[in-house]
mmCIF file of C-alpha atoms and ligand atoms in Angstrom:
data_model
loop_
_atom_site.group_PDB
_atom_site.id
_atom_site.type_symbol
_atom_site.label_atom_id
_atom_site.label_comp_id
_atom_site.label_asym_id
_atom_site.label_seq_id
_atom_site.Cartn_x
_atom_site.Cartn_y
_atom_site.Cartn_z
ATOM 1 C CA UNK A 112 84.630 254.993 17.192
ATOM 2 C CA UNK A 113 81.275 253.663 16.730
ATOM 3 C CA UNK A 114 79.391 254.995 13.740
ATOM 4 C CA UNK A 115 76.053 254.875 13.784
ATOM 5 C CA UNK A 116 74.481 256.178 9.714
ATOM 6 C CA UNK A 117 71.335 256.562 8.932
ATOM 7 C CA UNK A 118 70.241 256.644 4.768
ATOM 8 C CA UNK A 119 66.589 258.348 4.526
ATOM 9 C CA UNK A 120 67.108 260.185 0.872
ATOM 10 C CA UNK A 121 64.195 258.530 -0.881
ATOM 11 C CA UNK A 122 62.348 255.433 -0.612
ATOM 12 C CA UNK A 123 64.863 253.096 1.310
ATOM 13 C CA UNK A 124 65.501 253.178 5.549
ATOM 14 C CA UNK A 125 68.380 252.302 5.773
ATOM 15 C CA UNK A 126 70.715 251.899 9.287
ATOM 16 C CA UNK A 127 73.818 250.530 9.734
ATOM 17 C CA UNK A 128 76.670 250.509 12.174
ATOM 18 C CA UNK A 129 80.608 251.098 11.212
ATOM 19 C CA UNK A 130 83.293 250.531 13.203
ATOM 20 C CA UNK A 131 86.325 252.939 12.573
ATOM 21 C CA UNK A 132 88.698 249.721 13.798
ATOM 22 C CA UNK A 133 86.754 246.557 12.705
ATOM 23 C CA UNK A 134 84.548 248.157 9.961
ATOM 24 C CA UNK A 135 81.124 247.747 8.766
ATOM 25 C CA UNK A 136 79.676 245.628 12.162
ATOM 26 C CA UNK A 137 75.857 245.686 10.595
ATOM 27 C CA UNK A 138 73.304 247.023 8.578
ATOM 28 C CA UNK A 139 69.432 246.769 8.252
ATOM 29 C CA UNK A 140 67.452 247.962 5.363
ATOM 30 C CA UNK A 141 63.078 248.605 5.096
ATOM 31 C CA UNK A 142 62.590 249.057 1.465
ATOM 32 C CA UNK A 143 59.883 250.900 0.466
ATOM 33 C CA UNK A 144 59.197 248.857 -3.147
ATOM 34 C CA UNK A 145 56.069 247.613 -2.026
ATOM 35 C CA UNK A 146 54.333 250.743 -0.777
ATOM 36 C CA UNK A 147 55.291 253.054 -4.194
ATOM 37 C CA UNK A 148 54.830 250.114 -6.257
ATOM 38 C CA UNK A 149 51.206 250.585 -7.551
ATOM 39 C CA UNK A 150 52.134 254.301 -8.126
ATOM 40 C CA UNK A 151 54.850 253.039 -10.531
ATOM 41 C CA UNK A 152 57.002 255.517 -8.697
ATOM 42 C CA UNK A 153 58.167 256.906 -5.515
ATOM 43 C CA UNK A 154 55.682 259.303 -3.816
ATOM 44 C CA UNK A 155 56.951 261.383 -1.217
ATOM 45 C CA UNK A 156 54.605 262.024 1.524
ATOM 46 C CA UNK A 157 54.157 258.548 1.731
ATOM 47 C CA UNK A 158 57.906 257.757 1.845
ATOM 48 C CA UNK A 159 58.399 259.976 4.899
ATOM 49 C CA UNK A 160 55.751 258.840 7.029
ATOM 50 C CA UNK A 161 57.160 255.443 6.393
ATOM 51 C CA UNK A 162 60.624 256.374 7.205
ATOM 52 C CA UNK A 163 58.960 258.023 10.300
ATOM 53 C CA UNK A 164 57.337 254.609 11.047
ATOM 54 C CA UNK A 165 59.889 252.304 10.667
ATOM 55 C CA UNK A 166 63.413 254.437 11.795
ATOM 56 C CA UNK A 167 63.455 253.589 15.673
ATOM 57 C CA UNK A 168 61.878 249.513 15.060
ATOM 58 C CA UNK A 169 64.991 249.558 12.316
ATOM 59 C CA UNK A 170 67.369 250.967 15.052
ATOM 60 C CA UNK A 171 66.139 247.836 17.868
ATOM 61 C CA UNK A 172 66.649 245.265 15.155
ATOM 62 C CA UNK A 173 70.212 246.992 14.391
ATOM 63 C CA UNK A 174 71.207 246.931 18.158
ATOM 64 C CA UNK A 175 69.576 243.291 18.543
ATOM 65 C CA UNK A 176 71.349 242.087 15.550
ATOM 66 C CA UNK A 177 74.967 243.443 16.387
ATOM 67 C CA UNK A 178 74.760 242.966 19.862
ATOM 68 C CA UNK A 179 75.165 246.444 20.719
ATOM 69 C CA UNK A 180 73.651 248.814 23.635
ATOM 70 C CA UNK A 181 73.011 252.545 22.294
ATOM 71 C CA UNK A 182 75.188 254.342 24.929
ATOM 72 C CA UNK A 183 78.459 252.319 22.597
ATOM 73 C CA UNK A 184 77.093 254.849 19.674
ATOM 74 C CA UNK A 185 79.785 257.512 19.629
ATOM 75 C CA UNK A 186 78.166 259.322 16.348
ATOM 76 C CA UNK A 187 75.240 259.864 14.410
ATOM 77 C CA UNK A 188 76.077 260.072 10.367
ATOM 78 C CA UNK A 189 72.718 261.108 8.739
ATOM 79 C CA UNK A 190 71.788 261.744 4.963
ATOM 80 C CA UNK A 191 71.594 266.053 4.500
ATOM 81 C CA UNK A 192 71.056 265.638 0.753
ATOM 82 C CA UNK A 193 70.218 265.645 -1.927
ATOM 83 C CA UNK A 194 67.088 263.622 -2.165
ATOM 84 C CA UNK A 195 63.528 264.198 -1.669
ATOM 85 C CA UNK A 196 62.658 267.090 1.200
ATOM 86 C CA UNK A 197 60.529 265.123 3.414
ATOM 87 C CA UNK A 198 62.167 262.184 3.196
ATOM 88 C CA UNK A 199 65.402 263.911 4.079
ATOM 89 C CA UNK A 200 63.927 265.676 7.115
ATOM 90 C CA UNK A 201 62.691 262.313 8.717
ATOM 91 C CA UNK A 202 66.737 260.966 8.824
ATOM 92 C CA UNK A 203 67.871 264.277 9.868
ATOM 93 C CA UNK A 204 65.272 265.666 12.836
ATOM 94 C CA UNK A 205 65.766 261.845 13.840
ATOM 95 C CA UNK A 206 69.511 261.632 13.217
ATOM 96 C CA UNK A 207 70.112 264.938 15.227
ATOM 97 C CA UNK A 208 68.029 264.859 17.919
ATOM 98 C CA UNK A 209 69.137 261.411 18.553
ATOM 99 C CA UNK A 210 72.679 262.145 18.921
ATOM 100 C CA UNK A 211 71.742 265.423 21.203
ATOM 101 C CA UNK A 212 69.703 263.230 23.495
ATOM 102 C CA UNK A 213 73.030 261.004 23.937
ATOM 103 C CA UNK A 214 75.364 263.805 24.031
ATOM 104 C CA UNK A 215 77.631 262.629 20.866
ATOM 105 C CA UNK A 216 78.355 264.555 17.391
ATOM 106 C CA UNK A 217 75.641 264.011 14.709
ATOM 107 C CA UNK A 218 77.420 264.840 10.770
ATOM 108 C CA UNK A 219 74.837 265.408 7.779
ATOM 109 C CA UNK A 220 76.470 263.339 4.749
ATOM 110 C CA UNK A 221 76.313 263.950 1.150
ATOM 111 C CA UNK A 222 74.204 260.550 -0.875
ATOM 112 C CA UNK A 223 76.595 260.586 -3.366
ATOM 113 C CA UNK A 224 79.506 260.950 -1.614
ATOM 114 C CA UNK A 225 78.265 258.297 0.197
ATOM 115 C CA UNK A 226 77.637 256.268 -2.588
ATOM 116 C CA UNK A 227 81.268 257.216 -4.252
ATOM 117 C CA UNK A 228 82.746 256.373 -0.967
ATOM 118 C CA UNK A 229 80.979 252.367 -0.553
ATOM 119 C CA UNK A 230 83.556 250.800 -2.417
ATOM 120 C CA UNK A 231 86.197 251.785 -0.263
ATOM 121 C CA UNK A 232 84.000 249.540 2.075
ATOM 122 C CA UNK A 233 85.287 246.215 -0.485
ATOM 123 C CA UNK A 234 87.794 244.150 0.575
ATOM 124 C CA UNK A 235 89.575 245.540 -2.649
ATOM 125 C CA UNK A 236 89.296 249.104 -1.783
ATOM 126 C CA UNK A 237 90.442 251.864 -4.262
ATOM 127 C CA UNK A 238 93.046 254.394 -3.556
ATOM 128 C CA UNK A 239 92.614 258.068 -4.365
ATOM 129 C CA UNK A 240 93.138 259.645 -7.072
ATOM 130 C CA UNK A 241 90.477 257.712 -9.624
ATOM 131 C CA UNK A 242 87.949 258.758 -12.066
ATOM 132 C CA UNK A 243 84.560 257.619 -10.544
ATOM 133 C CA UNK A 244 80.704 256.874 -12.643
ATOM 134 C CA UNK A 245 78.141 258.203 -10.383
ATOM 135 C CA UNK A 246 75.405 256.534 -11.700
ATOM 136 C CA UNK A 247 71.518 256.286 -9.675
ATOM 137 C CA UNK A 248 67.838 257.295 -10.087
ATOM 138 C CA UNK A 249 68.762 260.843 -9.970
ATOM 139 C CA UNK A 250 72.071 261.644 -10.879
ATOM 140 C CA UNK A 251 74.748 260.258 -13.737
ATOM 141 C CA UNK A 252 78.204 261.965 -13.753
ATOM 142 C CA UNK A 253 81.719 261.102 -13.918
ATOM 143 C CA UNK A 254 83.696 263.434 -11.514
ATOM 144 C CA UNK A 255 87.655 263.375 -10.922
ATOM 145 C CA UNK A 256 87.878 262.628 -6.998
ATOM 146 C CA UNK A 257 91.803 263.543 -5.616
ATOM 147 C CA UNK A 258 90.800 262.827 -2.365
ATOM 148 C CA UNK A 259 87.890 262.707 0.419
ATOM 149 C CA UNK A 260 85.751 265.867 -0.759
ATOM 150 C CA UNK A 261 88.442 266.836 -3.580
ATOM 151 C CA UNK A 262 85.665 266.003 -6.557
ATOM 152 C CA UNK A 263 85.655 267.537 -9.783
ATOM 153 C CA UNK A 264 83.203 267.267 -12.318
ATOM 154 C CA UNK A 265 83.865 265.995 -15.814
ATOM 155 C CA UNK A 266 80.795 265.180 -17.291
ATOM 156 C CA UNK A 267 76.640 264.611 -16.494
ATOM 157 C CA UNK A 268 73.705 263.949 -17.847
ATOM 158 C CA UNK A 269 71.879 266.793 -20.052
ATOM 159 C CA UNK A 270 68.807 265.184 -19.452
ATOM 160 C CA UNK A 271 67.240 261.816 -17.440
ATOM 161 C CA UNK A 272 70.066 259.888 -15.045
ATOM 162 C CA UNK A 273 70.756 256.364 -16.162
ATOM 163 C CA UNK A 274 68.932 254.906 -13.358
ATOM 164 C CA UNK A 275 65.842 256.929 -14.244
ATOM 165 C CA UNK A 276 66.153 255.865 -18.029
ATOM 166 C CA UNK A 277 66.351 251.890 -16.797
ATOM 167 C CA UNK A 278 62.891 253.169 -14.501
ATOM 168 C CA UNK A 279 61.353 254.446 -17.493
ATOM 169 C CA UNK A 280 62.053 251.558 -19.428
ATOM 170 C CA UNK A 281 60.573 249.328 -17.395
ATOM 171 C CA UNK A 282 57.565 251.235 -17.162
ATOM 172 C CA UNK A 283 56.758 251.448 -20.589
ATOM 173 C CA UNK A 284 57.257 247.864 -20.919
ATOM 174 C CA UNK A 285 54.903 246.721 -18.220
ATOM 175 C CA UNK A 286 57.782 245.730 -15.711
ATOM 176 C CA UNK A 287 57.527 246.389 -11.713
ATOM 177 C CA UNK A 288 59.177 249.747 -10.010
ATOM 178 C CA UNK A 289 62.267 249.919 -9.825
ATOM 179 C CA UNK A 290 62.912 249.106 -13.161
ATOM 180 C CA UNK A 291 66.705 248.773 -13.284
ATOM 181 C CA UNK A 292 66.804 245.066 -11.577
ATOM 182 C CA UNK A 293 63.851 243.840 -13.287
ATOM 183 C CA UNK A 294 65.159 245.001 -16.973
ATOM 184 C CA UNK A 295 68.591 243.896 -16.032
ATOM 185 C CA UNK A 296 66.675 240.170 -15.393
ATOM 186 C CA UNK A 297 64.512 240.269 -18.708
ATOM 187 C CA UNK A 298 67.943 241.490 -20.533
ATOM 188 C CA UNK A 299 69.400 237.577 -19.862
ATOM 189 C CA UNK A 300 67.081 236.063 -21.646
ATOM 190 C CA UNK A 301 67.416 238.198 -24.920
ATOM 191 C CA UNK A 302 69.496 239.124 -27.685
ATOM 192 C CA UNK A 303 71.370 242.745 -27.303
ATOM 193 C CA UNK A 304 71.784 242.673 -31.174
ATOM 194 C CA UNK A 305 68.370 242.365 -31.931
ATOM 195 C CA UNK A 306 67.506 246.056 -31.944
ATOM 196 C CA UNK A 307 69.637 249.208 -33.646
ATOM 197 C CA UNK A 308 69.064 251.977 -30.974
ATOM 198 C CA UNK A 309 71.138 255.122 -30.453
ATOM 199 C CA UNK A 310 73.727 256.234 -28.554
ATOM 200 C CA UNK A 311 73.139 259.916 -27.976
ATOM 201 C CA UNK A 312 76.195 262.062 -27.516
ATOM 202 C CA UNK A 313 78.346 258.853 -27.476
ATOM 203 C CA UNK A 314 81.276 261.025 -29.223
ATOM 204 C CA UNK A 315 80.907 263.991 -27.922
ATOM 205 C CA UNK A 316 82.680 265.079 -24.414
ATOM 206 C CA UNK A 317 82.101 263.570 -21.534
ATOM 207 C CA UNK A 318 78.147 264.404 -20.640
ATOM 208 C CA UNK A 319 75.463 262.026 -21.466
ATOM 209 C CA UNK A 320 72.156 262.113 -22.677
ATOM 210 C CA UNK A 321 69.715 259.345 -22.153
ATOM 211 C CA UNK A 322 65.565 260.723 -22.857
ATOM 212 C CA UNK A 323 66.223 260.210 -26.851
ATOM 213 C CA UNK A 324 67.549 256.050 -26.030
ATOM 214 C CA UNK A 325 64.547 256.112 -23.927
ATOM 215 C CA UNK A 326 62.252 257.277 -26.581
ATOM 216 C CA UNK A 327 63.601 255.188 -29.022
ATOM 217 C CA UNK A 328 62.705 252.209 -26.959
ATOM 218 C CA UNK A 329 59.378 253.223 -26.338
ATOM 219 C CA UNK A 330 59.140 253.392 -30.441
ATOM 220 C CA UNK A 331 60.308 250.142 -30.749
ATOM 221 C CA UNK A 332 58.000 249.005 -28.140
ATOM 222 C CA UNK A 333 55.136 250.238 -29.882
ATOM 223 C CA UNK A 334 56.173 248.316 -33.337
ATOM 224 C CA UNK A 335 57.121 245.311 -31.856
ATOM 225 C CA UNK A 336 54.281 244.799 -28.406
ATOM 226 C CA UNK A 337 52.727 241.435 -27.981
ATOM 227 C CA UNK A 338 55.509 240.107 -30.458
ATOM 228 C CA UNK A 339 57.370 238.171 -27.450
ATOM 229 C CA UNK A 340 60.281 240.510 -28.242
ATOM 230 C CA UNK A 341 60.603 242.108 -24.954
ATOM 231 C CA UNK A 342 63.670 240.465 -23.823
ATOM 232 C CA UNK A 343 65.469 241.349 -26.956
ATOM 233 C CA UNK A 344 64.890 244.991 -26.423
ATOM 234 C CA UNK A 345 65.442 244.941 -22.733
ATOM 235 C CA UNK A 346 68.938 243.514 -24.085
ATOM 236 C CA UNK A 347 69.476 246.048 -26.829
ATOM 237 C CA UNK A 348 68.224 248.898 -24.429
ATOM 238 C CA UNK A 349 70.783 247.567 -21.741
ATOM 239 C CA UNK A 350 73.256 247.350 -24.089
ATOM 240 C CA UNK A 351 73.341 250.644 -25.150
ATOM 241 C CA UNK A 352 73.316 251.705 -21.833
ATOM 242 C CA UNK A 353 76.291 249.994 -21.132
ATOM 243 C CA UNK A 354 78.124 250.711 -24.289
ATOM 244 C CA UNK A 355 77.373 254.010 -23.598
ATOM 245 C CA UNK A 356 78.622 254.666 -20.078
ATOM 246 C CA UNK A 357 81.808 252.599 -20.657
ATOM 247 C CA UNK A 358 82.862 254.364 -23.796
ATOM 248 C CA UNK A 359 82.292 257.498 -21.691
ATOM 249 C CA UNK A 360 84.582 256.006 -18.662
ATOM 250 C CA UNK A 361 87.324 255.235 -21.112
ATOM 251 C CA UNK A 362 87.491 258.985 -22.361
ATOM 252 C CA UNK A 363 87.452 260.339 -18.450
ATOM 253 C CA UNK A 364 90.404 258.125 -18.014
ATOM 254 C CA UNK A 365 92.423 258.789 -21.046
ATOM 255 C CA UNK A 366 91.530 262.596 -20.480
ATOM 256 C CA UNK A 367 92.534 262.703 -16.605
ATOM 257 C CA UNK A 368 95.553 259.947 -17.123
ATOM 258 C CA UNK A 369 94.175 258.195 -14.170
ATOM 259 C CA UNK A 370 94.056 254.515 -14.229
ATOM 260 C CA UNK A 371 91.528 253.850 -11.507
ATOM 261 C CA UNK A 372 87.951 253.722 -12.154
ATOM 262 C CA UNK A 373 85.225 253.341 -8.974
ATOM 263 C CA UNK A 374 81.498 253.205 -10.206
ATOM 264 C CA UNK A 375 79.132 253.395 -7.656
ATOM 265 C CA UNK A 376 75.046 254.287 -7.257
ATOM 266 C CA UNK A 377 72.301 251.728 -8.024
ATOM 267 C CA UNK A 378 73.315 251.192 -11.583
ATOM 268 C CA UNK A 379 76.535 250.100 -10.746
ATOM 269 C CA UNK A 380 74.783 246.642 -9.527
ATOM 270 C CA UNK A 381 74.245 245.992 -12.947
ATOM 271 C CA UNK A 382 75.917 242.914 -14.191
ATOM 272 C CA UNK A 383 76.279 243.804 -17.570
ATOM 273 C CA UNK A 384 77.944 246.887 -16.928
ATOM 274 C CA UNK A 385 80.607 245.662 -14.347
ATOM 275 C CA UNK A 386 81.619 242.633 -16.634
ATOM 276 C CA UNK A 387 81.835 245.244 -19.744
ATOM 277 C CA UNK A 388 84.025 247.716 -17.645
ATOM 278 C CA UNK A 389 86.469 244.782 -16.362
ATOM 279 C CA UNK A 390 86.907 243.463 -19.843
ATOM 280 C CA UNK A 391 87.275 246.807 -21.917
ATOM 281 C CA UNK A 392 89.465 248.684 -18.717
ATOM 282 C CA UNK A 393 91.878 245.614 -18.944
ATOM 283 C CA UNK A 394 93.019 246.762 -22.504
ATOM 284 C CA UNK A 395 94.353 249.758 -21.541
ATOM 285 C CA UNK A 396 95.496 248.875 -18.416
ATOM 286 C CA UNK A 397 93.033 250.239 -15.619
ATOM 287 C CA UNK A 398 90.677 249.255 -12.939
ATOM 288 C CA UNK A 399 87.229 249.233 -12.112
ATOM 289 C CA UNK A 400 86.406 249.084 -8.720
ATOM 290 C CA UNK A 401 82.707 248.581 -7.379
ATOM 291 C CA UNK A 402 81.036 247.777 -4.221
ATOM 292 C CA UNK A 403 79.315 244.589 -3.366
ATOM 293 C CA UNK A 404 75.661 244.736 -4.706
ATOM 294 C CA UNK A 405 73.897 245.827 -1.456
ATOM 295 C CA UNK A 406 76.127 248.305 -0.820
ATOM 296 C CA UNK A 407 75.266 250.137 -4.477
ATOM 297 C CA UNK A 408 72.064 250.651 -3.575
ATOM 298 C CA UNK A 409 70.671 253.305 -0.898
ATOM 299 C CA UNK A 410 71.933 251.872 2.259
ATOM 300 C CA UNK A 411 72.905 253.382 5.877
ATOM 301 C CA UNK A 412 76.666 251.529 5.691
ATOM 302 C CA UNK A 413 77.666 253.886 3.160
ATOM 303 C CA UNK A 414 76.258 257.481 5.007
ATOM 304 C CA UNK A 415 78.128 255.726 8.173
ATOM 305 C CA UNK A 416 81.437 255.490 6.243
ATOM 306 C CA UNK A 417 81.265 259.002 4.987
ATOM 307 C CA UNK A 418 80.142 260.547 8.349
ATOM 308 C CA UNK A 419 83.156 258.676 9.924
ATOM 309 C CA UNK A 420 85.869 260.410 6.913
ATOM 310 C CA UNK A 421 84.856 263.850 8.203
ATOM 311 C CA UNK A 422 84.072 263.083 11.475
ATOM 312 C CA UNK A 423 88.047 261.712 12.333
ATOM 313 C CA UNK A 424 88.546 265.226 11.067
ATOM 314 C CA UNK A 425 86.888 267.118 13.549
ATOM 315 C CA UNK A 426 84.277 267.921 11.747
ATOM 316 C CA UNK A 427 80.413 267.825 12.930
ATOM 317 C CA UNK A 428 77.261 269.765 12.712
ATOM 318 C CA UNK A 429 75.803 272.365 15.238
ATOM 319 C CA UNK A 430 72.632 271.843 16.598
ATOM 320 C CA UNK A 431 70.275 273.357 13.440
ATOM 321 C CA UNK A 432 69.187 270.281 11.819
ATOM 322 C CA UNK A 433 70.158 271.190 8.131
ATOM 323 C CA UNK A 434 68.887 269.393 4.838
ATOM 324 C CA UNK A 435 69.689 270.505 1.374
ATOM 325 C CA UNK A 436 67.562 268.326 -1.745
ATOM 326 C CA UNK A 437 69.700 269.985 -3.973
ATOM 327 C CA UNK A 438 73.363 269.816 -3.473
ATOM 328 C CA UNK A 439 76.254 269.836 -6.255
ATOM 329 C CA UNK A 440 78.497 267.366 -4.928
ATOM 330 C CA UNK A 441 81.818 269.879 -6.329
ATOM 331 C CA UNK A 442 80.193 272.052 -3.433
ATOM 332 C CA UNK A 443 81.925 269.650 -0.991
ATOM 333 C CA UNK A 444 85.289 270.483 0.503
ATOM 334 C CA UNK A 445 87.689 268.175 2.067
ATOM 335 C CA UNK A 446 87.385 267.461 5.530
ATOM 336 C CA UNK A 447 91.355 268.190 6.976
ATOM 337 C CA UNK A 448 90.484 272.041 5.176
ATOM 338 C CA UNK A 449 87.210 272.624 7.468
ATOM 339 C CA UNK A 450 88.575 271.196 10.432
ATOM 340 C CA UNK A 451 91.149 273.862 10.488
ATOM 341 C CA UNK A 452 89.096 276.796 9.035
ATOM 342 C CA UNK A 453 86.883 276.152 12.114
HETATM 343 O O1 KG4 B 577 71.503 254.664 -5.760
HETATM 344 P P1 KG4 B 577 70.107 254.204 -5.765
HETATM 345 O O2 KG4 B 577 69.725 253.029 -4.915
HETATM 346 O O3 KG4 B 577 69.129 255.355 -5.380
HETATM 347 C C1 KG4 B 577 69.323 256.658 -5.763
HETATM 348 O O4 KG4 B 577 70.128 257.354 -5.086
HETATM 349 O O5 KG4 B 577 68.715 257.039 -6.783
HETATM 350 O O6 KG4 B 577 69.766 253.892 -7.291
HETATM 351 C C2 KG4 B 577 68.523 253.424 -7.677
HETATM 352 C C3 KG4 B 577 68.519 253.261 -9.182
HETATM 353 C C4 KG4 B 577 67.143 252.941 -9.724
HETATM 354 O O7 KG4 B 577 66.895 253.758 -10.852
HETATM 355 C C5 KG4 B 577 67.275 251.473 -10.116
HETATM 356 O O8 KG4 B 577 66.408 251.114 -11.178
HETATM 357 C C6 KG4 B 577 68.738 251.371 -10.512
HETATM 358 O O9 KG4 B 577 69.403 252.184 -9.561
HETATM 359 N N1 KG4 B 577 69.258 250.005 -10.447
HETATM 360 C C7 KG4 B 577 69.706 249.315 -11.515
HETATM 361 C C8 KG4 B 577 70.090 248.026 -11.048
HETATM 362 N N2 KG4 B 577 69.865 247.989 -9.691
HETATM 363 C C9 KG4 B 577 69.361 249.213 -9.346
HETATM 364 N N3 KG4 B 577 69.820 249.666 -12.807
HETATM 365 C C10 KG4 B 577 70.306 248.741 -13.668
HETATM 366 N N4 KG4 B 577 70.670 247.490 -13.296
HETATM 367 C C11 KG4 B 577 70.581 247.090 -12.021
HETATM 368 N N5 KG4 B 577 70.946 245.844 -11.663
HETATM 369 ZN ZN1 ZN B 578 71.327 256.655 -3.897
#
């Protein structure tokens, strides 16, 4: 079955097409960097009207690209939530009515199931059970997942999500939106030694906490601007970001006895972090899986794959066109269970 998934969540349009027998066949992606970048942030009227804008151009290019007519769409995976309201609306209306219009099933997707499903996209896929590291602009949290839907959660953050600390970062320090990449590139350059910063809750359970790191930084900052020191602290910022969410990974394993670890979400594109995890997992004898780096990022491939999971269950949406900005992922169920309480 053809798969046709549709990411609008935030500030990235993203389409792609996945075949349930040959796999991901293509994907196109509008980001919307440019337009939010002299905000320093994502604003969300303007990110719908661009989603509005660009959706059906995006789909031509998709169908061009793959060499695909519409009427071989079969589905319509679109992004329910969470994410921003507006933006979410856009994918869905568009996503729905779409799939009405050609008489096929339309499926809302959870983003981060979406995102904790992309790896199973690799060439190296994961099998179930494993511990996985959400970790994006708005959410950081390890969860247990048993199966498609079967997610439990272990641990969060009390406070910004590790995607949003790496934004905030880069703010502070003069560096374009989104901040993660561009700290990530400064971070080469410098030495991760350079500065003592803390690790908040770094012993303590499994939940994070990332606004006092962030704070620090911006202290450090203050000391140390003009100093050409910038790519030290990037380093020592990134650093204990990473030691951070590793140390935190280890404990989810050792305290589930699972030996697989999937990290997925913008964050997980981070170099430093996938090097750390493959080095320090090793040791005690588990795995990190991850996707490829355009598939950590918002992107439509990944709603696709999760619409098809429930969709090869029987499971689709009636004709409401449903969003929901806020939605616990642990609210999820797996797919086999609907299909029959339906
Ligand atoms: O998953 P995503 O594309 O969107 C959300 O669902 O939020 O994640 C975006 C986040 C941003 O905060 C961005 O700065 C961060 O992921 N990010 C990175 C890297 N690439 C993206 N953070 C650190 N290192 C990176 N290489
Ligand atoms: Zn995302």
């Amino acid at each position: 079955m053809l798969v046709l998934g549709l990411e609008t969540s935030c500030d990235e349009t993203g389409l792609a097409l996945f075949d349930s027998e040959k796999g991901l066949v293509g994907q196109v992606l509008h980001s919307q960097i440019a337009l939010h970048a002299e905000y320093g942030g994502v604003v969300p009227e303007l990110a719908s009207r661009d989603h509005v804008r660009k959706m059906i151009p995006l789909l031509e290019t998709l169908l061009a690209q793959t060499n695909t007519k519409k009427s071989e769409i079969k589905a319509i995976a679109f992004t329910r939530g969470p994410g921003l309201m507006g933006a979410l609306m856009t994918g869905a209306l568009f996503g729905r009515t779409l799939a009405f219009s050609m008489g096929i099933p339309a499926i809302g997707v959870h983003h981060m199931e979406g995102h904790l499903l992309a790896p199973l996209l690799s060439d190296n896929p994961p099998e179930f059970p494993f511990v996985a590291l959400l970790v994006s602009g708005g959410h950081t949290q390890l969860m247990a997942a048993y199966g498609i839907g079967q997610y439990e959660l272990l641990g969060e953050s009390i406070d910004d999500a590790a995607g949003e600390a790496f934004d905030k970062v880069a703010k502070m320090m003069g560096l374009p939106y989104p901040g993660g990449p561009n700290v990530a590139r400064l971070a080469e350059s410098g030495d991760p030694q350079a500065f003592t910063l803390p690790r908040p809750m770094l012993h303590q359970g499994l939940d994070f906490s990332f606004s006092g790191m962030k704070t620090a930084v911006l202290n450090q900052y203050k000391k140390v601007q003009g100093q050409g020191r910038d790519a030290d602290l990037a380093a020592s910022f990134q650093e204990a970001m990473v030691d951070t969410l590793v140390k935190k990974c280890i404990r989810a394993l050792k305290q589930t006895s699972l030996k697989r670890l999937v990290i997925a979400g913008g964050v997980s594109a981070n170099q430093a972090l996938r090097l750390r995890l493959e080095q320090e997992l090793k040791r005690i004898g588990a795995t990190v899986y991850y996707a490829e780096p355009a598939l950590c990022t918002d992107n439509g491939a990944m709603i696709a794959f999760a619409g098809w999971q429930r969709l090869k269950a029987g499971q689709c949406d009636d004709l409401s066109v449903t969003t929901t900005p806020r939605w616990p992922m642990t609210e999820l169920t797996a797919p086999d269970v609907l299909a029959t309480a339906e």
